[in-house]
Amino acid sequence: MTVSREVELEGHIIDSGMMQSCFGIIMDLGGSFSVQEFDIGRHKDEESYARMLVEADDEDQLQSIVHELHQHGVNPSDPKDATLVPAPDDQVVPHGFYSTTNHPTYIRHDGEWVEVEDMEMDCAVVVEDGDSTRAYTKVLNAIEEGDLVVTDETGIKVQPPERPRDAGGAFGFMQGGVSSERPSESTIRKIANAIRETKKEGGKVLAVCGPALIHSGAREDLARLVREGYVDMLSAGNGFAVHDIERDIYGTSLGMDTESLDHPRHGHKHHIYTISEVIREGGIEAAVESGTIESGVMYECVDNDRPFVLAGSIRDDGPLPDTITDAVEAQNAIREQAHEADMVLMLSTLLHSVAVGNCLPSTTRVVCVDINPATVTQLLDRGSAQAVGMVTDIGTFVPILAEQLLDEE
């Protein structure tokens, strides 16, 4: 005897490949399906709708299929209210709690759909039922005893970003994927246009940067982008800031002159001397105000009031006084930045790109640039499927981007 569940798909389900993916999921997990209703959009801006019956051998198999379909935006055709269970203790969630995707999500409460705020992957959803109902994500370590946590998958609707036929405009190229064969200059021009459009809409651009950006000689161009307001926020590690400041004070980055590529005598000590000087001043802002730091990315962040987060790691020298060494505190600071960002440039840093990517909703525009294809593909594999990947030298990408944005105005 088989069991079944009626589900529905709506939106640009053909162009996005959503319908084909769902058929594959059902068959791969040993189920079967029959399409009961199918209404195809006849024009580019029209959406499609499908209702189908999913069948399985038993309830466990059916639940597994429905769970996988749900992650792709398939929802029950007869939604019920979400199940809410109080958290039994601080940092403890109920069994079977709903673990979020990074897609726009709604929960059904008292017969109404409520949008979940601050979407990011791998969180719980907490509901507050006061004068007006609120639903929002919470990381596990922020759960408090008594929080009403959404459990199971009843009364939850997920809406993955779609790919309509008409993918024009400044953001038309941002449909995900990675290639080292795309024409670099034309793609960078499109990225520049997307940044302009983001700023025109009043949005914020977050740059996530690795030390290779400094080593490759792109420091001055990124500093110009910060100064001119095309980068509103910066997320990096201790190493990026140290090498940026070292370049200002000693003319080297990790002991190497980035222009002549020479290694000055005792240059290997410059980064630790740099850390010492900033500690002596009391921090980056104090070092800028005293004149110890006179140029560079961190200088422009301070001078132009662009907020930055430096998240520490176990391998940091020093670290700088501004580096957040508590991992949970660093996560929360990164999360706050990520929720403010409308577009994110991930520039040659695997760990920070994945960390920030984990905090982003799938509606945030993301560009990831790295010479190593594994960095870009790992970001996409971790769930940031909305990211556009470019496999290219960061020392080439940033100067061309700055030229497109600043020299062609």
Short mmCIF file of C-alpha atoms in Angstrom, two decimals:
data_model
loop_
_atom_site.label_atom_id
_atom_site.label_comp_id
_atom_site.label_asym_id
_atom_site.label_seq_id
_atom_site.Cartn_x
_atom_site.Cartn_y
_atom_site.Cartn_z
CA MET A 1 0.00 0.00 0.00
CA THR A 2 1.40 3.38 -0.97
CA VAL A 3 1.08 6.74 0.75
CA SER A 4 0.83 10.06 -1.07
CA ARG A 5 0.98 13.82 -0.67
CA GLU A 6 -0.29 16.56 -2.95
CA VAL A 7 2.20 19.38 -3.57
CA GLU A 8 2.41 22.42 -5.81
CA LEU A 9 5.05 24.43 -7.64
CA GLU A 10 4.63 27.97 -8.89
CA GLY A 11 6.77 30.66 -10.49
CA HIS A 12 9.25 30.35 -13.36
CA ILE A 13 9.44 26.63 -12.72
CA ILE A 14 10.41 25.67 -16.28
CA ASP A 15 13.08 28.30 -17.04
CA SER A 16 14.76 27.84 -13.67
CA GLY A 17 14.93 24.05 -14.06
CA MET A 18 12.93 23.70 -10.85
CA MET A 19 10.36 21.30 -12.28
CA GLN A 20 12.97 19.02 -13.84
CA SER A 21 14.95 18.98 -10.57
CA CYS A 22 11.84 17.99 -8.61
CA PHE A 23 11.04 15.13 -10.97
CA GLY A 24 14.61 13.90 -10.54
CA ILE A 25 14.44 14.10 -6.73
CA ILE A 26 11.25 12.03 -6.59
CA MET A 27 12.63 9.30 -8.86
CA ASP A 28 16.08 9.25 -7.24
CA LEU A 29 14.48 8.67 -3.83
CA GLY A 30 12.35 5.79 -5.13
CA GLY A 31 9.03 7.59 -5.35
CA SER A 32 6.62 8.27 -8.19
CA PHE A 33 4.46 11.18 -9.24
CA SER A 34 1.54 12.18 -11.39
CA VAL A 35 0.96 15.74 -12.60
CA GLN A 36 -2.65 16.65 -11.89
CA GLU A 37 -2.63 20.26 -13.06
CA PHE A 38 -0.15 22.18 -15.22
CA ASP A 39 -0.66 25.79 -16.25
CA ILE A 40 2.22 27.12 -18.39
CA GLY A 41 2.98 30.84 -18.56
CA ARG A 42 2.61 31.95 -22.18
CA HIS A 43 4.74 35.11 -21.98
CA LYS A 44 8.18 35.98 -20.61
CA ASP A 45 6.82 37.67 -17.50
CA GLU A 46 4.13 35.06 -16.79
CA GLU A 47 4.64 32.38 -14.15
CA SER A 48 3.70 28.72 -14.37
CA TYR A 49 1.87 26.48 -11.93
CA ALA A 50 1.92 22.73 -11.39
CA ARG A 51 0.12 20.52 -8.89
CA MET A 52 1.18 16.91 -8.55
CA LEU A 53 0.63 13.85 -6.42
CA VAL A 54 3.81 12.36 -4.92
CA GLU A 55 3.64 8.66 -3.96
CA ALA A 56 5.97 6.49 -1.87
CA ASP A 57 6.01 3.03 -0.32
CA ASP A 58 5.74 4.26 3.27
CA GLU A 59 5.46 7.42 5.34
CA ASP A 60 9.20 7.67 6.09
CA GLN A 61 10.10 7.52 2.38
CA LEU A 62 7.39 10.06 1.55
CA GLN A 63 8.64 12.41 4.26
CA SER A 64 12.19 12.20 2.89
CA ILE A 65 10.96 13.06 -0.61
CA VAL A 66 8.78 15.94 0.57
CA HIS A 67 11.68 17.28 2.66
CA GLU A 68 13.99 17.41 -0.37
CA LEU A 69 11.28 18.94 -2.54
CA HIS A 70 10.62 21.59 0.08
CA GLN A 71 14.23 22.78 -0.15
CA HIS A 72 13.55 23.54 -3.83
CA GLY A 73 10.41 25.58 -3.14
CA VAL A 74 7.77 22.86 -3.47
CA ASN A 75 4.95 23.29 -0.94
CA PRO A 76 1.90 21.29 0.20
CA SER A 77 -1.26 22.24 -1.68
CA ASP A 78 -3.25 22.26 1.60
CA PRO A 79 -0.98 24.18 4.05
CA LYS A 80 -1.63 24.02 7.78
CA ASP A 81 -0.31 26.27 10.54
CA ALA A 82 3.32 25.78 11.55
CA THR A 83 4.02 23.71 14.66
CA LEU A 84 5.55 25.77 17.48
CA VAL A 85 7.35 24.13 20.41
CA PRO A 86 8.98 26.05 23.31
CA ALA A 87 12.76 25.71 23.59
CA PRO A 88 13.44 23.55 26.69
CA ASP A 89 16.57 25.47 27.72
CA ASP A 90 19.01 28.15 26.60
CA GLN A 91 20.85 27.08 23.41
CA VAL A 92 18.65 23.95 23.18
CA VAL A 93 16.10 23.54 20.40
CA PRO A 94 13.16 21.10 20.32
CA HIS A 95 13.61 17.77 18.54
CA GLY A 96 12.71 18.00 14.87
CA PHE A 97 13.15 21.78 14.69
CA TYR A 98 13.07 23.29 11.22
CA SER A 99 16.60 24.08 9.97
CA THR A 100 16.46 26.95 7.49
CA THR A 101 17.72 27.32 3.95
CA ASN A 102 18.97 30.74 2.82
CA HIS A 103 15.90 31.27 0.61
CA PRO A 104 13.00 33.62 1.40
CA THR A 105 10.77 31.71 3.80
CA TYR A 106 7.27 32.14 5.20
CA ILE A 107 5.55 30.39 8.11
CA ARG A 108 1.81 30.00 8.46
CA HIS A 109 0.38 31.23 11.77
CA ASP A 110 -3.30 31.65 12.61
CA GLY A 111 -4.13 31.06 8.95
CA GLU A 112 -1.83 33.84 7.67
CA TRP A 113 1.59 33.66 5.98
CA VAL A 114 4.30 35.56 7.89
CA GLU A 115 7.67 36.31 6.26
CA VAL A 116 10.72 35.14 8.22
CA GLU A 117 13.13 38.01 8.92
CA ASP A 118 16.94 37.92 8.64
CA MET A 119 17.09 34.82 6.46
CA GLU A 120 20.22 32.73 6.52
CA MET A 121 20.95 29.03 6.32
CA ASP A 122 21.27 26.56 9.21
CA CYS A 123 19.21 28.51 11.76
CA ALA A 124 16.03 27.93 13.77
CA VAL A 125 12.89 30.02 13.22
CA VAL A 126 11.45 31.71 16.31
CA VAL A 127 7.92 33.15 16.41
CA GLU A 128 6.75 36.02 18.62
CA ASP A 129 2.99 36.27 18.93
CA GLY A 130 2.13 39.70 20.33
CA ASP A 131 0.09 42.56 18.87
CA SER A 132 1.52 41.44 15.54
CA THR A 133 3.19 38.14 14.71
CA ARG A 134 6.94 38.16 13.99
CA ALA A 135 9.05 35.29 12.73
CA TYR A 136 12.84 35.50 12.51
CA THR A 137 15.94 33.31 12.41
CA LYS A 138 18.13 32.58 15.40
CA VAL A 139 21.44 30.72 15.48
CA LEU A 140 21.47 27.87 17.97
CA ASN A 141 23.68 29.59 20.52
CA ALA A 142 21.20 32.49 20.69
CA ILE A 143 18.14 30.35 21.50
CA GLU A 144 16.60 31.18 24.87
CA GLU A 145 14.46 28.95 27.05
CA GLY A 146 10.81 29.40 26.13
CA ASP A 147 11.41 30.65 22.57
CA LEU A 148 8.63 29.35 20.30
CA VAL A 149 10.56 27.36 17.70
CA VAL A 150 9.11 26.11 14.41
CA THR A 151 9.36 22.32 14.21
CA ASP A 152 8.83 19.82 11.39
CA GLU A 153 7.98 21.30 7.97
CA THR A 154 4.27 21.88 8.28
CA GLY A 155 3.16 25.43 7.52
CA ILE A 156 6.47 26.48 5.98
CA LYS A 157 6.83 27.92 2.48
CA VAL A 158 10.20 28.38 0.75
CA GLN A 159 10.67 30.53 -2.35
CA PRO A 160 14.06 30.04 -4.07
CA PRO A 161 15.15 32.87 -6.41
CA GLU A 162 13.89 32.31 -9.90
CA ARG A 163 15.34 32.76 -13.37
CA PRO A 164 12.74 34.29 -15.65
CA ARG A 165 13.26 34.22 -19.40
CA ASP A 166 13.97 37.94 -19.56
CA ALA A 167 17.26 38.16 -17.64
CA GLY A 168 18.27 41.60 -18.83
CA GLY A 169 19.32 44.74 -17.00
CA ALA A 170 22.32 45.37 -14.80
CA PHE A 171 21.77 42.15 -12.87
CA GLY A 172 20.80 39.90 -15.77
CA PHE A 173 24.18 38.15 -15.83
CA MET A 174 23.92 37.24 -12.14
CA GLN A 175 22.37 33.82 -12.55
CA GLY A 176 24.98 31.82 -10.64
CA GLY A 177 27.71 29.51 -11.92
CA VAL A 178 31.44 29.72 -12.40
CA SER A 179 33.71 29.93 -15.41
CA SER A 180 37.34 30.77 -16.13
CA GLU A 181 36.50 31.25 -19.80
CA ARG A 182 34.15 34.20 -19.61
CA PRO A 183 35.58 37.36 -21.19
CA SER A 184 37.04 39.07 -18.12
CA GLU A 185 36.63 42.69 -19.16
CA SER A 186 33.04 42.30 -20.33
CA THR A 187 32.09 40.42 -17.17
CA ILE A 188 33.83 42.99 -14.97
CA ARG A 189 31.98 45.73 -16.84
CA LYS A 190 28.70 44.01 -15.97
CA ILE A 191 29.77 43.72 -12.33
CA ALA A 192 30.60 47.43 -12.32
CA ASN A 193 27.14 48.19 -13.71
CA ALA A 194 25.58 46.01 -11.02
CA ILE A 195 27.48 47.94 -8.33
CA ARG A 196 26.31 51.24 -9.83
CA GLU A 197 22.72 50.00 -9.88
CA THR A 198 22.98 48.81 -6.26
CA LYS A 199 24.22 52.23 -5.18
CA LYS A 200 21.59 53.99 -7.27
CA GLU A 201 18.91 51.98 -5.44
CA GLY A 202 20.37 53.10 -2.11
CA GLY A 203 21.90 49.70 -1.40
CA LYS A 204 25.13 48.80 0.37
CA VAL A 205 28.14 46.95 -1.06
CA LEU A 206 30.20 44.72 1.23
CA ALA A 207 33.74 43.71 0.24
CA VAL A 208 35.10 40.46 1.74
CA CYS A 209 38.87 40.56 1.26
CA GLY A 210 41.84 38.25 1.62
CA PRO A 211 45.56 39.16 2.01
CA ALA A 212 46.29 38.11 -1.59
CA LEU A 213 44.59 41.32 -2.68
CA ILE A 214 47.38 43.28 -0.99
CA HIS A 215 50.17 40.97 -2.20
CA SER A 216 48.94 41.22 -5.79
CA GLY A 217 49.19 45.02 -5.89
CA ALA A 218 45.43 45.77 -5.93
CA ARG A 219 45.52 47.66 -2.62
CA GLU A 220 45.43 51.20 -4.02
CA ASP A 221 42.54 50.46 -6.35
CA LEU A 222 40.43 48.93 -3.59
CA ALA A 223 41.27 51.93 -1.40
CA ARG A 224 39.94 54.20 -4.17
CA LEU A 225 36.69 52.23 -4.29
CA VAL A 226 36.30 52.63 -0.53
CA ARG A 227 37.11 56.34 -0.69
CA GLU A 228 34.66 57.02 -3.52
CA GLY A 229 31.83 55.16 -1.81
CA TYR A 230 31.55 52.09 -4.05
CA VAL A 231 32.46 49.90 -1.07
CA ASP A 232 30.38 50.65 2.04
CA MET A 233 31.63 47.93 4.40
CA LEU A 234 34.65 45.67 4.73
CA SER A 235 34.92 42.15 6.14
CA ALA A 236 38.38 40.60 6.43
CA GLY A 237 40.81 38.87 8.72
CA ASN A 238 43.73 40.08 10.79
CA GLY A 239 46.19 39.28 7.98
CA PHE A 240 44.52 41.52 5.40
CA ALA A 241 44.63 44.55 7.69
CA VAL A 242 48.21 43.86 8.82
CA HIS A 243 49.56 43.60 5.27
CA ASP A 244 47.61 46.65 4.13
CA ILE A 245 49.09 48.72 6.97
CA GLU A 246 52.55 47.18 6.49
CA ARG A 247 52.45 48.39 2.88
CA ASP A 248 51.82 51.91 4.14
CA ILE A 249 54.46 51.96 6.85
CA TYR A 250 57.24 49.87 5.28
CA GLY A 251 56.35 49.68 1.58
CA THR A 252 56.11 45.88 1.75
CA SER A 253 53.46 43.20 2.07
CA LEU A 254 54.55 40.16 4.05
CA GLY A 255 58.09 41.40 3.56
CA MET A 256 57.91 41.82 -0.22
CA ASP A 257 57.89 45.08 -2.15
CA THR A 258 54.69 44.71 -4.22
CA GLU A 259 56.04 46.97 -6.98
CA SER A 260 59.64 45.78 -7.44
CA LEU A 261 58.97 42.26 -6.02
CA ASP A 262 62.23 42.61 -4.07
CA HIS A 263 62.62 41.29 -0.54
CA PRO A 264 64.27 44.04 1.54
CA ARG A 265 66.70 43.08 4.29
CA HIS A 266 64.74 42.12 7.44
CA GLY A 267 61.53 42.51 5.41
CA HIS A 268 60.17 39.32 6.95
CA LYS A 269 59.90 41.20 10.26
CA HIS A 270 57.82 44.06 8.88
CA HIS A 271 54.44 42.49 9.54
CA ILE A 272 55.18 41.89 13.22
CA TYR A 273 56.67 45.39 13.54
CA THR A 274 53.47 46.73 11.99
CA ILE A 275 51.31 44.92 14.54
CA SER A 276 53.48 46.29 17.33
CA GLU A 277 53.12 49.87 16.08
CA VAL A 278 49.33 49.63 15.87
CA ILE A 279 49.11 48.05 19.34
CA ARG A 280 51.31 50.90 20.64
CA GLU A 281 48.83 53.40 19.17
CA GLY A 282 45.83 51.60 20.66
CA GLY A 283 44.20 50.50 17.40
CA ILE A 284 43.79 51.28 13.70
CA GLU A 285 41.64 54.39 14.18
CA ALA A 286 44.09 55.87 16.67
CA ALA A 287 46.99 55.10 14.31
CA VAL A 288 45.20 56.92 11.48
CA GLU A 289 44.47 59.92 13.67
CA SER A 290 48.11 60.14 14.83
CA GLY A 291 49.44 59.96 11.27
CA THR A 292 51.13 56.58 11.73
CA ILE A 293 48.86 55.19 8.98
CA GLU A 294 48.56 57.55 6.03
CA SER A 295 47.12 55.46 3.17
CA GLY A 296 45.55 52.20 2.16
CA VAL A 297 42.28 50.35 2.57
CA MET A 298 42.08 50.50 6.37
CA TYR A 299 43.03 54.20 6.26
CA GLU A 300 40.17 54.94 3.86
CA CYS A 301 37.73 52.92 5.99
CA VAL A 302 38.57 55.04 9.03
CA ASP A 303 38.85 58.35 7.16
CA ASN A 304 35.51 57.85 5.37
CA ASP A 305 33.63 56.17 8.22
CA ARG A 306 33.25 52.83 6.43
CA PRO A 307 32.61 50.13 9.07
CA PHE A 308 34.86 47.06 9.04
CA VAL A 309 34.93 43.70 10.78
CA LEU A 310 38.22 41.88 11.31
CA ALA A 311 37.55 38.30 12.37
CA GLY A 312 40.46 36.50 13.97
CA SER A 313 41.73 32.94 13.58
CA ILE A 314 44.02 30.56 15.44
CA ARG A 315 46.96 31.41 13.15
CA ASP A 316 46.95 35.19 13.65
CA ASP A 317 50.09 37.05 14.69
CA GLY A 318 49.47 39.72 17.28
CA PRO A 319 46.65 40.16 16.58
CA LEU A 320 45.73 43.79 15.91
CA PRO A 321 43.64 45.36 18.69
CA ASP A 322 40.70 45.71 16.26
CA THR A 323 40.61 41.98 15.49
CA ILE A 324 37.72 40.11 17.10
CA THR A 325 39.24 37.00 18.64
CA ASP A 326 36.07 35.51 20.13
CA ALA A 327 34.61 33.25 17.41
CA VAL A 328 30.96 33.72 18.39
CA GLU A 329 31.38 37.48 18.72
CA ALA A 330 33.06 37.55 15.28
CA GLN A 331 30.20 35.52 13.78
CA ASN A 332 27.65 37.95 15.18
CA ALA A 333 29.56 40.95 13.79
CA ILE A 334 29.82 39.29 10.35
CA ARG A 335 26.13 38.39 10.52
CA GLU A 336 25.14 41.99 11.23
CA GLN A 337 27.14 43.21 8.22
CA ALA A 338 25.76 40.48 5.98
CA HIS A 339 22.17 41.39 6.81
CA GLU A 340 22.84 45.01 5.80
CA ALA A 341 24.49 44.15 2.48
CA ASP A 342 22.65 44.29 -0.84
CA MET A 343 25.66 43.17 -2.90
CA VAL A 344 28.80 41.33 -1.79
CA LEU A 345 32.20 41.18 -3.48
CA MET A 346 34.18 38.18 -2.25
CA LEU A 347 37.76 38.85 -3.21
CA SER A 348 40.30 36.04 -2.95
CA THR A 349 39.51 34.55 0.44
CA LEU A 350 38.03 31.07 0.88
CA LEU A 351 37.32 30.98 4.61
CA HIS A 352 35.84 34.47 4.90
CA SER A 353 33.81 33.99 1.72
CA VAL A 354 32.20 30.82 3.08
CA ALA A 355 31.67 32.44 6.50
CA VAL A 356 29.92 35.49 5.05
CA GLY A 357 28.09 33.37 2.47
CA ASN A 358 26.56 31.30 5.27
CA CYS A 359 24.98 34.46 6.69
CA LEU A 360 23.50 35.77 3.44
CA PRO A 361 19.98 35.25 2.13
CA SER A 362 19.84 33.88 -1.40
CA THR A 363 18.39 37.21 -2.59
CA THR A 364 21.67 39.05 -1.94
CA ARG A 365 23.80 39.55 -5.08
CA VAL A 366 27.20 37.89 -4.70
CA VAL A 367 30.32 38.00 -6.85
CA CYS A 368 33.17 35.69 -5.88
CA VAL A 369 36.61 36.17 -7.48
CA ASP A 370 39.60 33.89 -6.92
CA ILE A 371 42.46 32.44 -8.94
CA ASN A 372 41.64 29.04 -7.41
CA PRO A 373 38.48 27.47 -8.90
CA ALA A 374 37.98 25.44 -5.71
CA THR A 375 37.25 28.62 -3.74
CA VAL A 376 34.40 29.58 -6.04
CA THR A 377 32.93 26.10 -6.39
CA GLN A 378 33.12 25.45 -2.64
CA LEU A 379 31.18 28.66 -1.98
CA LEU A 380 28.45 27.51 -4.39
CA ASP A 381 28.49 23.98 -2.94
CA ARG A 382 28.00 25.38 0.56
CA GLY A 383 24.66 26.82 -0.49
CA SER A 384 25.42 30.25 -1.96
CA ALA A 385 23.98 29.18 -5.31
CA GLN A 386 23.18 32.80 -6.22
CA ALA A 387 26.89 33.65 -6.46
CA VAL A 388 28.56 34.58 -9.74
CA GLY A 389 32.06 33.12 -9.87
CA MET A 390 35.11 34.45 -11.73
CA VAL A 391 38.31 32.44 -11.75
CA THR A 392 40.93 35.09 -12.35
CA ASP A 393 43.82 36.95 -10.72
CA ILE A 394 42.55 39.37 -8.08
CA GLY A 395 45.41 41.73 -8.98
CA THR A 396 43.86 42.03 -12.44
CA PHE A 397 40.21 42.09 -11.42
CA VAL A 398 40.24 44.93 -8.88
CA PRO A 399 42.17 47.47 -11.03
CA ILE A 400 39.88 46.81 -14.01
CA LEU A 401 36.81 47.12 -11.76
CA ALA A 402 38.14 50.44 -10.37
CA GLU A 403 38.81 51.66 -13.90
CA GLN A 404 35.26 50.77 -14.97
CA LEU A 405 33.72 52.51 -11.94
CA LEU A 406 35.98 55.52 -11.47
CA ASP A 407 37.81 56.31 -14.71
CA GLU A 408 34.80 55.95 -17.02
CA GLU A 409 32.35 58.08 -15.05
#
